[in-house]
XYZ file of C-alpha atoms in Angstrom:
757
model
C 101.929 35.010 -11.865
C 99.305 35.730 -9.399
C 97.276 33.078 -8.149
C 93.546 32.970 -9.385
C 91.479 32.185 -5.887
C 89.154 29.476 -6.039
C 85.289 30.603 -6.634
C 83.456 28.266 -3.788
C 80.240 27.694 -5.322
C 76.855 26.467 -3.018
C 77.901 23.000 -3.452
C 81.080 23.828 -2.017
C 79.682 25.671 0.778
C 77.874 22.806 1.709
C 80.564 20.817 1.735
C 82.710 22.885 3.693
C 79.888 21.695 6.835
C 81.527 18.796 7.815
C 85.159 20.925 8.801
C 83.277 23.099 11.185
C 82.080 19.973 12.748
C 84.919 18.810 14.332
C 85.180 21.661 16.573
C 81.342 20.985 17.597
C 82.241 16.685 18.298
C 85.171 18.091 20.570
C 82.880 19.142 23.015
C 80.504 16.407 22.313
C 79.552 14.142 25.694
C 81.276 10.828 25.256
C 79.103 7.638 25.493
C 77.131 7.409 28.966
C 78.038 10.781 29.882
C 74.562 12.825 31.209
C 73.870 15.754 29.219
C 73.224 18.694 30.804
C 70.682 21.330 28.364
C 72.177 24.430 27.720
C 71.506 26.587 25.298
C 73.253 30.038 25.897
C 72.786 30.912 22.664
C 69.524 30.723 22.996
C 70.010 28.445 19.607
C 65.522 27.388 20.383
C 64.634 31.399 20.034
C 62.350 31.902 16.735
C 64.537 33.843 13.965
C 61.975 37.385 12.947
C 64.688 38.751 11.010
C 65.830 37.750 7.221
C 63.805 34.655 8.025
C 60.928 33.530 5.657
C 59.815 31.265 8.117
C 59.011 31.809 12.183
C 61.717 29.021 12.535
C 64.501 28.876 15.592
C 67.828 29.811 14.911
C 68.842 25.634 14.963
C 66.446 24.949 12.435
C 67.184 27.562 10.664
C 70.248 27.508 7.683
C 71.197 31.038 8.834
C 74.537 32.894 10.889
C 72.240 35.009 13.103
C 72.961 35.839 16.421
C 70.881 37.671 19.474
C 71.110 39.723 22.821
C 68.659 40.578 25.390
C 67.141 43.235 27.527
C 69.824 42.154 30.178
C 72.929 41.316 28.026
C 72.219 44.473 25.781
C 72.292 46.705 29.582
C 75.646 44.434 30.314
C 77.588 45.159 27.939
C 78.480 48.501 28.986
C 77.985 50.341 25.472
C 77.458 53.592 25.016
C 75.454 53.856 22.086
C 73.812 51.507 19.583
C 77.063 51.097 16.898
C 78.743 49.875 20.298
C 76.211 46.955 21.217
C 77.109 45.375 17.845
C 81.218 45.254 18.867
C 79.696 42.420 20.893
C 79.192 40.548 17.812
C 80.686 37.721 16.493
C 81.888 38.851 12.319
C 80.835 42.454 12.711
C 83.084 45.607 12.437
C 81.785 48.587 13.951
C 83.793 51.492 14.394
C 81.500 53.310 16.702
C 84.508 55.521 17.786
C 82.504 58.694 15.945
C 79.868 58.974 19.177
C 76.075 58.253 19.058
C 76.118 57.934 14.864
C 78.392 58.302 12.297
C 79.899 55.092 13.892
C 80.974 52.626 10.226
C 79.059 49.146 10.374
C 80.279 46.088 7.996
C 80.554 42.150 8.507
C 82.597 39.153 7.058
C 85.486 41.377 6.022
C 83.605 43.407 3.811
C 84.826 46.662 2.743
C 84.202 49.597 4.955
C 85.397 52.041 1.771
C 82.870 54.507 2.406
C 81.673 56.101 5.863
C 78.386 54.472 7.126
C 77.031 50.929 6.743
C 76.387 50.369 2.686
C 75.895 46.704 2.942
C 74.469 46.484 6.218
C 71.030 47.482 6.565
C 69.932 48.696 9.748
C 66.195 48.125 11.504
C 63.522 49.073 14.127
C 60.523 46.686 14.385
C 61.656 45.229 10.981
C 61.490 48.301 8.963
C 64.427 49.872 7.669
C 65.573 53.187 9.417
C 66.925 55.029 6.078
C 66.735 53.328 2.854
C 70.594 53.699 2.399
C 73.117 52.927 5.396
C 75.599 54.888 4.068
C 74.621 58.570 3.057
C 77.237 61.367 4.192
C 76.817 63.087 7.217
C 73.480 61.199 7.635
C 73.902 57.207 8.574
C 71.000 55.263 9.949
C 72.422 54.670 13.240
C 72.051 58.553 14.450
C 67.977 58.075 13.808
C 68.236 54.925 16.280
C 68.522 55.440 20.144
C 68.990 51.543 22.431
C 66.846 52.247 25.633
C 64.685 50.845 27.946
C 62.094 50.425 24.988
C 64.219 47.661 23.387
C 63.385 43.855 24.279
C 65.919 42.483 22.146
C 68.666 42.793 19.252
C 68.940 40.306 16.115
C 71.788 40.443 13.880
C 72.080 38.362 10.635
C 75.185 38.249 8.987
C 75.168 37.158 4.895
C 72.475 34.688 4.168
C 68.965 35.562 3.103
C 69.317 39.276 3.791
C 70.232 39.345 0.401
C 66.255 38.824 -0.576
C 64.709 39.503 2.307
C 65.836 43.325 2.508
C 66.799 45.880 0.201
C 70.341 47.108 0.506
C 71.496 44.722 2.811
C 73.912 42.099 0.873
C 76.163 42.216 3.980
C 73.262 41.689 6.904
C 70.826 42.959 8.946
C 70.809 44.233 12.530
C 66.865 44.828 13.910
C 65.928 45.839 17.161
C 63.314 44.662 18.644
C 61.047 46.949 21.031
C 58.962 45.578 23.954
C 54.999 45.539 23.249
C 53.773 44.821 26.721
C 53.176 41.623 26.732
C 55.150 41.160 29.850
C 53.444 43.651 32.214
C 55.837 45.513 34.443
C 58.523 48.684 34.044
C 61.276 50.256 35.224
C 62.736 53.555 36.791
C 66.472 54.819 36.016
C 68.352 57.645 36.860
C 72.452 57.305 35.355
C 75.073 60.116 36.395
C 78.642 60.233 35.528
C 81.649 60.382 37.757
C 84.169 61.406 36.033
C 82.160 63.459 33.281
C 79.252 65.622 33.551
C 75.665 63.773 32.520
C 72.336 62.569 33.792
C 70.678 60.934 32.714
C 66.377 59.367 33.391
C 65.228 55.846 31.908
C 61.821 54.832 31.916
C 59.171 52.643 30.421
C 56.315 50.629 31.283
C 54.062 47.564 29.781
C 50.432 46.202 30.306
C 47.507 44.650 29.102
C 44.228 46.330 28.485
C 42.465 43.656 28.766
C 40.622 41.119 25.935
C 43.796 40.815 24.199
C 44.937 44.125 24.059
C 48.171 45.829 25.430
C 50.657 48.886 25.092
C 53.877 49.818 25.965
C 55.521 53.438 26.591
C 59.077 54.580 27.718
C 62.076 56.408 26.705
C 64.648 58.820 28.159
C 66.109 62.290 29.282
C 69.801 63.293 29.080
C 72.078 66.449 29.664
C 75.557 65.593 29.978
C 79.290 66.505 28.294
C 79.055 63.807 25.752
C 82.099 61.533 27.203
C 84.637 63.321 26.839
C 86.022 66.309 29.303
C 84.496 69.094 26.991
C 83.217 71.292 29.887
C 80.370 72.222 27.781
C 76.760 70.250 28.101
C 76.523 68.606 24.394
C 74.264 65.795 25.224
C 70.906 67.576 25.475
C 67.201 65.720 24.099
C 65.869 62.577 24.555
C 63.546 60.354 23.486
C 59.724 59.092 23.830
C 58.757 55.567 21.744
C 54.982 54.013 22.550
C 52.810 51.525 21.035
C 49.535 49.926 21.686
C 48.586 46.362 20.172
C 44.724 44.586 20.285
C 45.105 40.473 19.927
C 41.799 38.679 18.495
C 40.398 35.010 18.097
C 37.915 34.930 15.380
C 36.383 31.474 13.919
C 37.914 32.395 10.192
C 40.885 34.983 11.303
C 42.769 35.293 14.326
C 46.189 37.154 14.960
C 47.409 41.045 16.027
C 47.305 44.690 14.668
C 49.698 47.022 16.610
C 50.611 51.112 16.096
C 53.445 52.197 17.227
C 54.618 56.194 17.267
C 58.590 57.357 17.416
C 60.062 60.972 18.592
C 63.548 61.550 18.888
C 64.743 64.902 19.277
C 69.031 64.747 20.533
C 71.947 66.261 20.370
C 74.931 64.392 20.822
C 78.783 65.480 20.406
C 80.065 64.353 16.663
C 83.757 62.868 17.282
C 86.599 63.420 14.233
C 89.320 62.713 14.043
C 92.191 64.292 15.633
C 95.823 66.012 14.322
C 98.716 63.083 14.595
C 101.673 62.154 12.417
C 102.959 58.802 10.970
C 106.432 57.728 10.983
C 108.198 54.528 9.656
C 104.198 53.581 9.574
C 103.985 54.259 13.125
C 100.625 56.507 14.218
C 102.183 59.244 16.565
C 100.566 61.486 18.950
C 100.807 65.116 18.776
C 101.759 66.909 22.412
C 98.602 68.063 23.839
C 95.847 66.088 21.935
C 95.023 62.709 22.917
C 92.691 61.207 20.623
C 91.115 58.914 23.278
C 89.961 62.604 24.890
C 90.711 65.632 22.023
C 87.546 67.515 21.186
C 87.871 70.833 19.453
C 84.738 72.161 19.398
C 85.692 74.715 21.634
C 84.074 78.413 23.181
C 85.928 80.305 21.354
C 84.143 78.468 18.141
C 80.433 79.461 19.577
C 78.541 80.233 16.371
C 79.433 79.061 12.507
C 78.030 80.970 9.319
C 76.748 78.728 6.183
C 74.586 79.612 3.382
C 71.509 77.231 3.084
C 69.546 76.147 0.489
C 67.661 79.205 0.136
C 70.209 80.909 -0.683
C 70.865 82.950 2.902
C 72.853 82.373 5.821
C 71.857 80.571 8.833
C 73.914 80.893 12.015
C 74.436 77.631 13.554
C 75.402 76.693 17.134
C 78.181 74.343 16.895
C 77.905 73.244 20.345
C 74.719 71.412 18.747
C 76.713 68.763 16.615
C 74.709 66.086 15.684
C 71.553 67.369 15.834
C 68.465 64.634 14.682
C 64.806 65.015 14.892
C 62.369 62.217 13.566
C 59.361 61.840 14.297
C 57.610 58.483 13.460
C 53.912 56.420 12.885
C 53.656 52.704 12.452
C 51.373 49.922 11.878
C 51.911 46.542 12.035
C 49.710 43.738 11.800
C 49.657 39.910 11.275
C 47.172 37.663 10.584
C 46.307 33.690 10.441
C 44.022 33.414 7.720
C 42.805 29.694 8.205
C 43.633 27.263 5.937
C 47.696 28.022 6.476
C 47.496 31.145 4.828
C 49.012 33.609 6.852
C 49.562 37.718 6.044
C 52.129 39.730 7.319
C 51.684 43.950 6.837
C 54.891 46.023 8.176
C 54.587 50.091 7.366
C 56.112 53.558 8.897
C 56.699 57.012 7.600
C 59.433 58.673 9.659
C 60.265 62.509 9.211
C 64.073 62.813 9.384
C 66.225 65.862 9.747
C 68.618 67.864 11.730
C 72.565 69.214 11.629
C 75.768 67.830 11.536
C 78.697 69.827 12.621
C 81.960 68.549 13.373
C 85.424 69.587 13.146
C 87.882 67.603 11.042
C 91.483 68.914 10.580
C 92.688 69.376 7.451
C 96.351 69.604 8.378
C 98.561 68.415 11.020
C 100.177 71.684 11.390
C 102.569 70.422 8.841
C 101.496 74.456 7.416
C 105.000 76.091 7.872
C 103.077 77.166 11.144
C 103.086 74.409 14.027
C 101.656 76.217 16.889
C 97.793 75.619 14.877
C 96.419 73.577 12.545
C 93.515 74.480 9.861
C 90.266 72.410 10.678
C 87.394 71.926 8.158
C 83.969 72.574 9.782
C 81.667 70.293 8.482
C 78.689 71.626 8.726
C 75.715 70.689 7.336
C 72.438 70.565 7.004
C 69.960 67.747 7.076
C 67.112 69.232 4.982
C 64.872 66.164 4.621
C 65.771 62.327 4.936
C 61.585 61.460 4.998
C 60.787 58.237 4.388
C 57.653 55.814 3.655
C 58.167 52.101 4.006
C 55.837 48.973 3.273
C 56.416 45.405 3.235
C 53.435 42.997 2.961
C 53.764 39.531 3.002
C 52.072 36.347 2.444
C 52.476 33.107 3.150
C 50.730 29.632 2.394
C 51.489 26.968 4.184
C 51.007 23.013 2.680
C 52.019 19.374 3.087
C 54.453 18.585 0.787
C 55.848 14.570 0.082
C 55.692 12.049 3.088
C 55.788 14.379 6.192
C 57.035 16.922 4.655
C 55.737 20.578 4.512
C 56.609 23.311 2.608
C 56.000 26.947 3.028
C 55.470 29.343 0.073
C 56.317 33.525 0.480
C 55.211 36.099 -1.742
C 56.144 39.493 -0.581
C 56.151 43.114 -1.748
C 58.173 45.775 -0.484
C 57.889 49.176 -1.511
C 60.354 52.337 -0.177
C 60.458 56.233 -0.680
C 63.547 57.915 0.810
C 64.216 61.655 0.578
C 67.793 62.609 0.793
C 68.513 66.616 0.653
C 71.390 68.163 1.727
C 73.156 71.583 1.580
C 77.408 71.551 2.425
C 78.809 74.875 3.507
C 82.068 74.106 5.301
C 84.093 76.754 6.609
C 87.797 76.751 7.942
C 88.942 77.879 11.460
C 92.877 78.176 12.512
C 92.797 75.823 15.859
C 96.456 76.125 18.784
C 97.111 72.506 19.240
C 95.475 71.563 22.275
C 93.094 68.742 22.214
C 91.088 69.926 24.960
C 90.773 73.940 25.308
C 91.914 74.934 21.716
C 91.641 78.942 20.990
C 90.962 80.291 17.925
C 93.237 82.064 16.085
C 93.969 84.058 12.815
C 96.627 83.545 10.024
C 99.203 84.772 12.475
C 98.308 82.946 15.863
C 96.656 85.488 17.267
C 93.236 85.218 19.096
C 90.216 85.705 16.551
C 86.499 84.088 16.042
C 86.153 84.379 13.017
C 86.875 82.010 9.428
C 90.076 81.844 7.781
C 88.332 80.277 5.113
C 84.823 80.698 4.121
C 82.877 77.806 2.121
C 83.017 79.057 -1.425
C 87.249 78.469 -1.378
C 87.485 75.338 1.081
C 89.451 72.908 -0.587
C 89.506 74.637 -4.001
C 85.677 75.454 -3.440
C 84.400 71.654 -3.696
C 82.367 71.193 -1.509
C 79.737 74.105 -1.533
C 76.587 72.545 -2.979
C 72.839 71.316 -2.295
C 70.963 68.934 -3.461
C 67.546 67.099 -3.133
C 66.695 63.417 -5.160
C 63.598 60.629 -4.030
C 64.823 57.910 -4.349
C 61.273 55.284 -5.077
C 61.920 51.446 -4.482
C 60.207 48.535 -5.666
C 61.657 45.205 -4.507
C 58.885 41.959 -5.496
C 60.394 39.011 -3.779
C 59.794 35.345 -3.056
C 60.862 32.470 -0.724
C 60.018 28.835 -0.678
C 61.275 27.007 2.053
C 60.588 23.260 2.616
C 61.149 21.140 5.618
C 60.914 16.972 5.928
C 62.392 15.626 9.019
C 66.291 16.392 10.283
C 65.940 18.461 6.949
C 65.380 22.291 6.341
C 65.732 24.413 2.181
C 64.682 27.194 1.537
C 65.235 29.008 -1.579
C 63.977 33.066 -2.734
C 64.672 35.672 -4.975
C 64.091 39.170 -5.187
C 63.659 41.781 -8.093
C 65.036 45.464 -6.386
C 64.261 48.452 -8.815
C 64.670 51.571 -8.400
C 63.978 55.660 -9.387
C 65.814 58.386 -8.615
C 64.383 61.730 -9.383
C 65.444 65.266 -8.225
C 69.125 67.841 -8.653
C 71.946 69.084 -7.284
C 73.502 72.410 -7.402
C 76.954 73.682 -6.645
C 78.016 77.091 -5.557
C 79.134 80.191 -7.495
C 82.526 80.440 -5.356
C 82.984 83.851 -7.303
C 79.739 85.373 -7.642
C 78.866 83.663 -3.839
C 75.411 82.170 -4.895
C 74.355 79.294 -6.198
C 74.959 78.379 -9.902
C 71.951 78.202 -11.948
C 73.953 76.907 -14.472
C 75.256 74.116 -12.075
C 72.031 72.375 -11.695
C 72.268 68.473 -12.879
C 68.927 66.711 -12.782
C 68.994 63.052 -11.535
C 66.429 60.605 -13.204
C 67.573 57.473 -13.638
C 66.545 54.092 -13.109
C 68.701 50.985 -11.718
C 68.086 47.333 -11.386
C 69.043 44.010 -9.739
C 67.996 40.782 -9.126
C 69.093 38.464 -5.731
C 69.571 34.864 -4.813
C 69.967 32.776 -1.637
C 70.196 29.546 -1.124
C 69.953 27.707 2.057
C 70.201 24.130 3.770
C 69.894 23.010 7.737
C 70.649 19.380 8.623
C 69.865 18.224 12.607
C 71.876 15.333 13.094
C 70.152 15.374 16.766
C 67.960 18.076 18.850
C 71.919 19.450 19.278
C 74.062 19.570 16.702
C 72.641 20.994 12.743
C 74.957 21.627 10.223
C 73.998 24.282 7.558
C 74.908 26.008 4.434
C 74.360 29.004 2.335
C 75.056 30.643 -1.152
C 73.646 34.093 -2.033
C 74.060 37.245 -4.091
C 72.924 40.967 -3.479
C 72.803 44.201 -3.849
C 73.612 47.898 -2.464
C 72.294 50.914 -4.471
C 74.031 54.143 -3.978
C 72.480 57.576 -3.151
C 73.897 60.537 -3.051
C 77.833 58.316 -2.894
C 76.889 59.071 -6.920
C 76.438 62.895 -7.162
C 78.470 65.223 -8.317
C 80.155 62.538 -10.216
C 79.746 61.240 -13.768
C 76.223 62.429 -15.325
C 73.021 60.994 -13.478
C 70.217 61.648 -16.446
C 69.871 58.345 -17.506
C 72.726 58.894 -20.397
C 75.474 56.796 -18.459
C 75.556 53.407 -16.950
C 74.733 53.599 -12.979
C 77.410 52.170 -10.779
C 76.295 49.409 -8.214
C 77.377 47.632 -5.482
C 77.588 44.016 -5.769
C 78.185 41.134 -3.092
C 78.471 37.282 -3.587
C 78.655 34.680 -0.664
C 78.751 31.830 0.638
C 78.855 30.373 4.171
C 78.808 26.693 5.498
C 78.800 25.659 9.846
C 77.368 23.840 12.813
C 75.659 25.323 15.940
C 75.856 22.567 18.473
C 74.855 22.633 22.503
C 75.470 20.503 25.619
C 77.163 20.342 28.610
C 76.387 23.767 29.678
C 77.702 25.113 26.630
C 76.591 25.909 23.050
C 78.575 26.884 19.985
C 78.198 28.523 16.807
C 80.707 28.284 14.207
C 80.465 29.600 10.379
C 82.873 29.370 7.623
C 82.355 32.308 5.233
C 83.872 33.604 1.772
C 82.336 36.585 0.302
C 82.959 38.803 -2.408
C 82.638 42.130 -3.655
C 82.229 44.272 -6.393
C 81.870 48.035 -5.615
C 82.481 51.620 -7.475
C 83.148 54.500 -5.410
C 83.122 58.493 -5.572
C 84.976 61.047 -3.263
C 83.837 64.038 -3.602
C 86.598 66.027 -1.391
C 89.560 64.735 -3.613
C 86.654 64.375 -6.436
C 88.134 60.826 -7.448
C 86.587 57.666 -8.328
C 87.557 54.286 -7.382
C 86.736 50.397 -8.785
C 87.606 47.608 -6.579
C 86.820 44.296 -6.443
C 87.821 42.361 -2.597
C 87.256 38.622 -1.397
C 87.449 37.506 2.154
C 87.607 34.716 3.331
C 87.169 33.477 7.305
C 86.040 31.584 10.182
C 82.947 33.247 12.921
C 83.054 31.413 16.244
C 80.467 32.397 18.624
C 80.238 30.593 22.405
C 77.980 30.573 25.791
C 79.083 28.329 28.405
C 77.576 28.406 31.910
C 78.702 26.378 35.194
C 77.230 27.158 38.228
C 77.223 31.368 38.933
C 79.409 31.911 36.660
C 78.495 32.911 32.777
C 80.605 33.388 29.671
C 79.631 34.605 26.182
C 82.559 34.655 23.093
C 83.092 35.651 19.719
C 85.920 35.829 17.875
C 86.459 36.428 13.621
C 89.839 35.412 11.194
C 89.503 37.222 8.446
C 91.932 36.650 4.884
C 90.939 39.946 2.751
C 92.541 41.378 0.067
C 91.963 43.459 -3.022
C 91.373 41.350 -6.013
C 91.710 44.555 -8.251
C 91.486 48.314 -8.969
C 91.832 50.777 -11.070
C 94.737 51.711 -8.878
C 97.222 49.469 -9.415
C 99.562 49.570 -6.480
C 96.696 48.120 -4.261
C 96.014 45.220 -5.735
C 96.610 42.216 -3.702
C 96.886 44.381 -0.827
C 94.675 44.163 2.618
C 91.600 46.357 2.742
C 91.988 49.234 4.608
C 91.887 48.885 8.801
C 90.314 45.015 8.121
C 92.646 43.382 10.771
C 93.093 39.549 10.355
C 91.898 38.716 13.986
C 88.685 40.583 16.252
C 87.146 38.948 19.028
C 84.892 39.292 22.172
C 84.607 37.815 25.380
C 82.148 38.693 27.943
C 82.441 36.870 31.612
C 80.062 37.441 34.282
C 79.799 36.419 38.178
C 77.292 36.449 40.929
C 78.064 36.008 44.470
C 75.135 36.353 46.421
C 73.351 39.800 45.096
C 76.446 40.861 43.697
C 77.317 40.550 40.468
C 80.774 41.045 38.737
C 81.095 41.373 35.189
C 82.952 42.295 31.730
C 83.170 42.858 28.436
C 86.883 42.588 26.523
C 86.349 43.633 23.016
C 90.000 43.476 20.810
C 91.494 43.760 17.237
C 94.828 42.789 15.753
C 96.777 44.881 13.976
C 95.218 46.398 10.756
C 96.682 49.168 7.665
C 94.763 52.382 7.670
C 95.000 52.659 4.130
C 94.626 50.226 1.265
C 98.467 51.035 0.235
C 99.504 48.678 3.520
C 101.690 51.868 4.453
C 99.955 53.128 7.705
C 99.657 49.901 10.476
C 96.918 50.528 13.464
C 97.921 49.051 16.462
C 96.231 45.902 18.501
C 93.730 46.872 20.913
C 91.832 45.481 23.793
C 88.570 47.400 25.151
C 87.631 46.482 28.684
C 83.835 47.526 29.617
C 82.932 46.602 33.819
C 80.338 46.234 35.667
C 79.524 45.663 39.373
C 75.295 45.244 40.532
C 74.105 44.964 43.559
C 70.828 43.735 44.065
C 69.565 45.988 47.025
C 66.328 44.473 46.830
C 63.946 42.400 45.189
C 62.752 45.594 42.809
C 66.462 48.201 43.301
C 69.933 47.488 42.002
C 72.560 49.633 42.066
C 75.272 49.837 39.230
C 78.574 51.117 38.711
C 80.118 50.459 35.439
C 83.280 51.281 33.517
C 83.789 51.892 29.514
C 87.034 51.237 28.532
C 88.839 50.897 31.743
C 92.216 50.943 31.454
C 91.588 53.921 28.959
C 93.206 52.101 25.916
C 94.599 53.975 23.074
C 91.949 51.778 20.344
C 92.987 53.558 16.642
C 89.696 52.690 14.611
C 90.545 54.697 11.544
C 93.345 56.951 10.110
C 93.337 59.118 7.257
C 95.184 57.939 3.935
C 98.402 60.103 3.779
C 98.405 59.789 7.582
C 97.872 63.521 9.127
C 94.501 63.021 11.572
C 93.645 59.347 12.903
C 90.043 58.589 14.747
C 90.300 56.520 17.927
C 87.588 55.366 20.806
C 87.187 57.512 23.800
C 88.761 56.832 26.804
C 87.962 55.378 30.290
C 84.557 56.974 31.758
C 82.674 56.292 34.759
C 79.002 55.879 35.373
C 76.789 54.474 38.300
C 73.224 54.164 38.282
C 70.462 52.665 40.201
C 67.158 50.675 38.357
C 63.383 50.604 40.520
C 61.541 47.863 38.858
C 57.836 47.803 39.053
């Protein structure tokens, strides 16, 4: 008989807090010992992400991490998703290139691509309403560059109630606003791969409370792998202008922001491998760290578009995204403890996703080559409009107490329109110079199968659906002396309207008879309850219980009817957490115990299979910072015990969820010696299983990024950086049948010079 897991309650979460206290007390100063002030984790920083009130990390009952611009630049990361690998509790599989990353937290499953349970924000508003849109994930429309002031990452907590489709957490990239005058100009060159990049930004006062900031980047290069082609091309420009004012009745600020992104980067797919006795083996000539199959022989691809005609695509465009956005933000103090916050953004998003996915590993009876499916997906329309309006009232409550009542309304409109047409090609088994061949192995440039017949004609499809979300929310925060309490509720209501079409594979056109109407409503009420108690100014305990939901979008299409005739599946998470925050003796520490229970449903288009699973994950997050003299150390570790508790596939019940390691860690030491600074970022993972059946083992790994900075003068810095310095083979995913696996890119070296002014 299977033992049932204990279901923690909010009270149990609060009761767990003393267990984490023991770890903090181990570092506490002895009586009479001088205590050095330390705040390496910036526990006095005001949290603006997923918080109903503006108070510090030390006072919030939240597990939140932050990285400032300097930390971001020293991480060695080459994309926004890679930056998240340095955050405890976050699993960011950044092996797909600049976008298309898989991101989750705290053992919450990665059963679908993207970031289903984690919302990625830019300045407090989502980039996309859904994080797991196939071929259109939120990180694709984000570039962390010199415009970024800091990154805040919230795991669990009030993410369930203060944002939509984010029960796992929030990732918020916060932009500079020109509040600090100055700027920079940076030039970067690849040392072992062709890359040229320029980054620049500048901010200044406009007088009488005004300020502006302007910045961006432009680049051209191979894309991190030895492709021999210019596959990176494009850049970003961002700007904002802020006006602060102080009146007799009203004070605050207004801000207008603009963003223009047009960027092409290679999409990195799994590559052919074999599996024997549960072990992954590489194929001669194919190195998963450097292989790339979009070769000059595969220059153009002909696909069927949404209008019923053919479009010729340059396969070297890879992931080509375009985003133009205009935003407005305001914060007003209206007097008598009343304040108003408004955030608005309208974005036009489109692009194309082209990448080659191995359909086999040459086990097709023709060992000289493998067949690859070219994912040529047109991102026809991912436009959105978001608005978040929040009114807060602070008033005295009880003997010396203070309460804040918050009421808010989030409104979002997200278009999801795509067209799929996937031709198949045969390629030789060469990771860097593959040749396109025909069925007999002779050179060609033609597809061996058109999208009409690929995988039985499953995936020639087009759709256009608009999702409208209305989410009123309310929060009550109370503070008295060392105690902070907060309660928040959110009602998410979503409407979907649109259509889907499938291809008529025989007639080779869109099948009008296949058109399905999308017209349904779905709703859910979420809650979050937290408490924080300060034992001293440098030590606090907290606990929280939350429930939240993530609605699905395109992942539901081409499955059950979506005309409102059958119930719509939702994905739900219940979480409890308890922890301690402490600082002193040059050390600061954040420790959180957590338990997350997930219930979700999936439909996989390519296999046309439904899954319905329940998961449970418990563990411990540790985050620490230490400083002594010229030495600095930031570290994190996450211990996770995760299991599949129930499933429509009985064979996986009791198994570990795919790709979930028991132990992951981050370690970032740095040492300054005069004008020279040396540093590294070590990111490690224990072994995990590549499939829910736990039959394929992905080995443990440690990836080391390193840098050397030399301060040439007060305004000029020279840098040398290495990503994956020791060229570790780090697998992040493998197909369930073991024919293809994806790994992090191997060693890349860069040199840069940065001028500040």
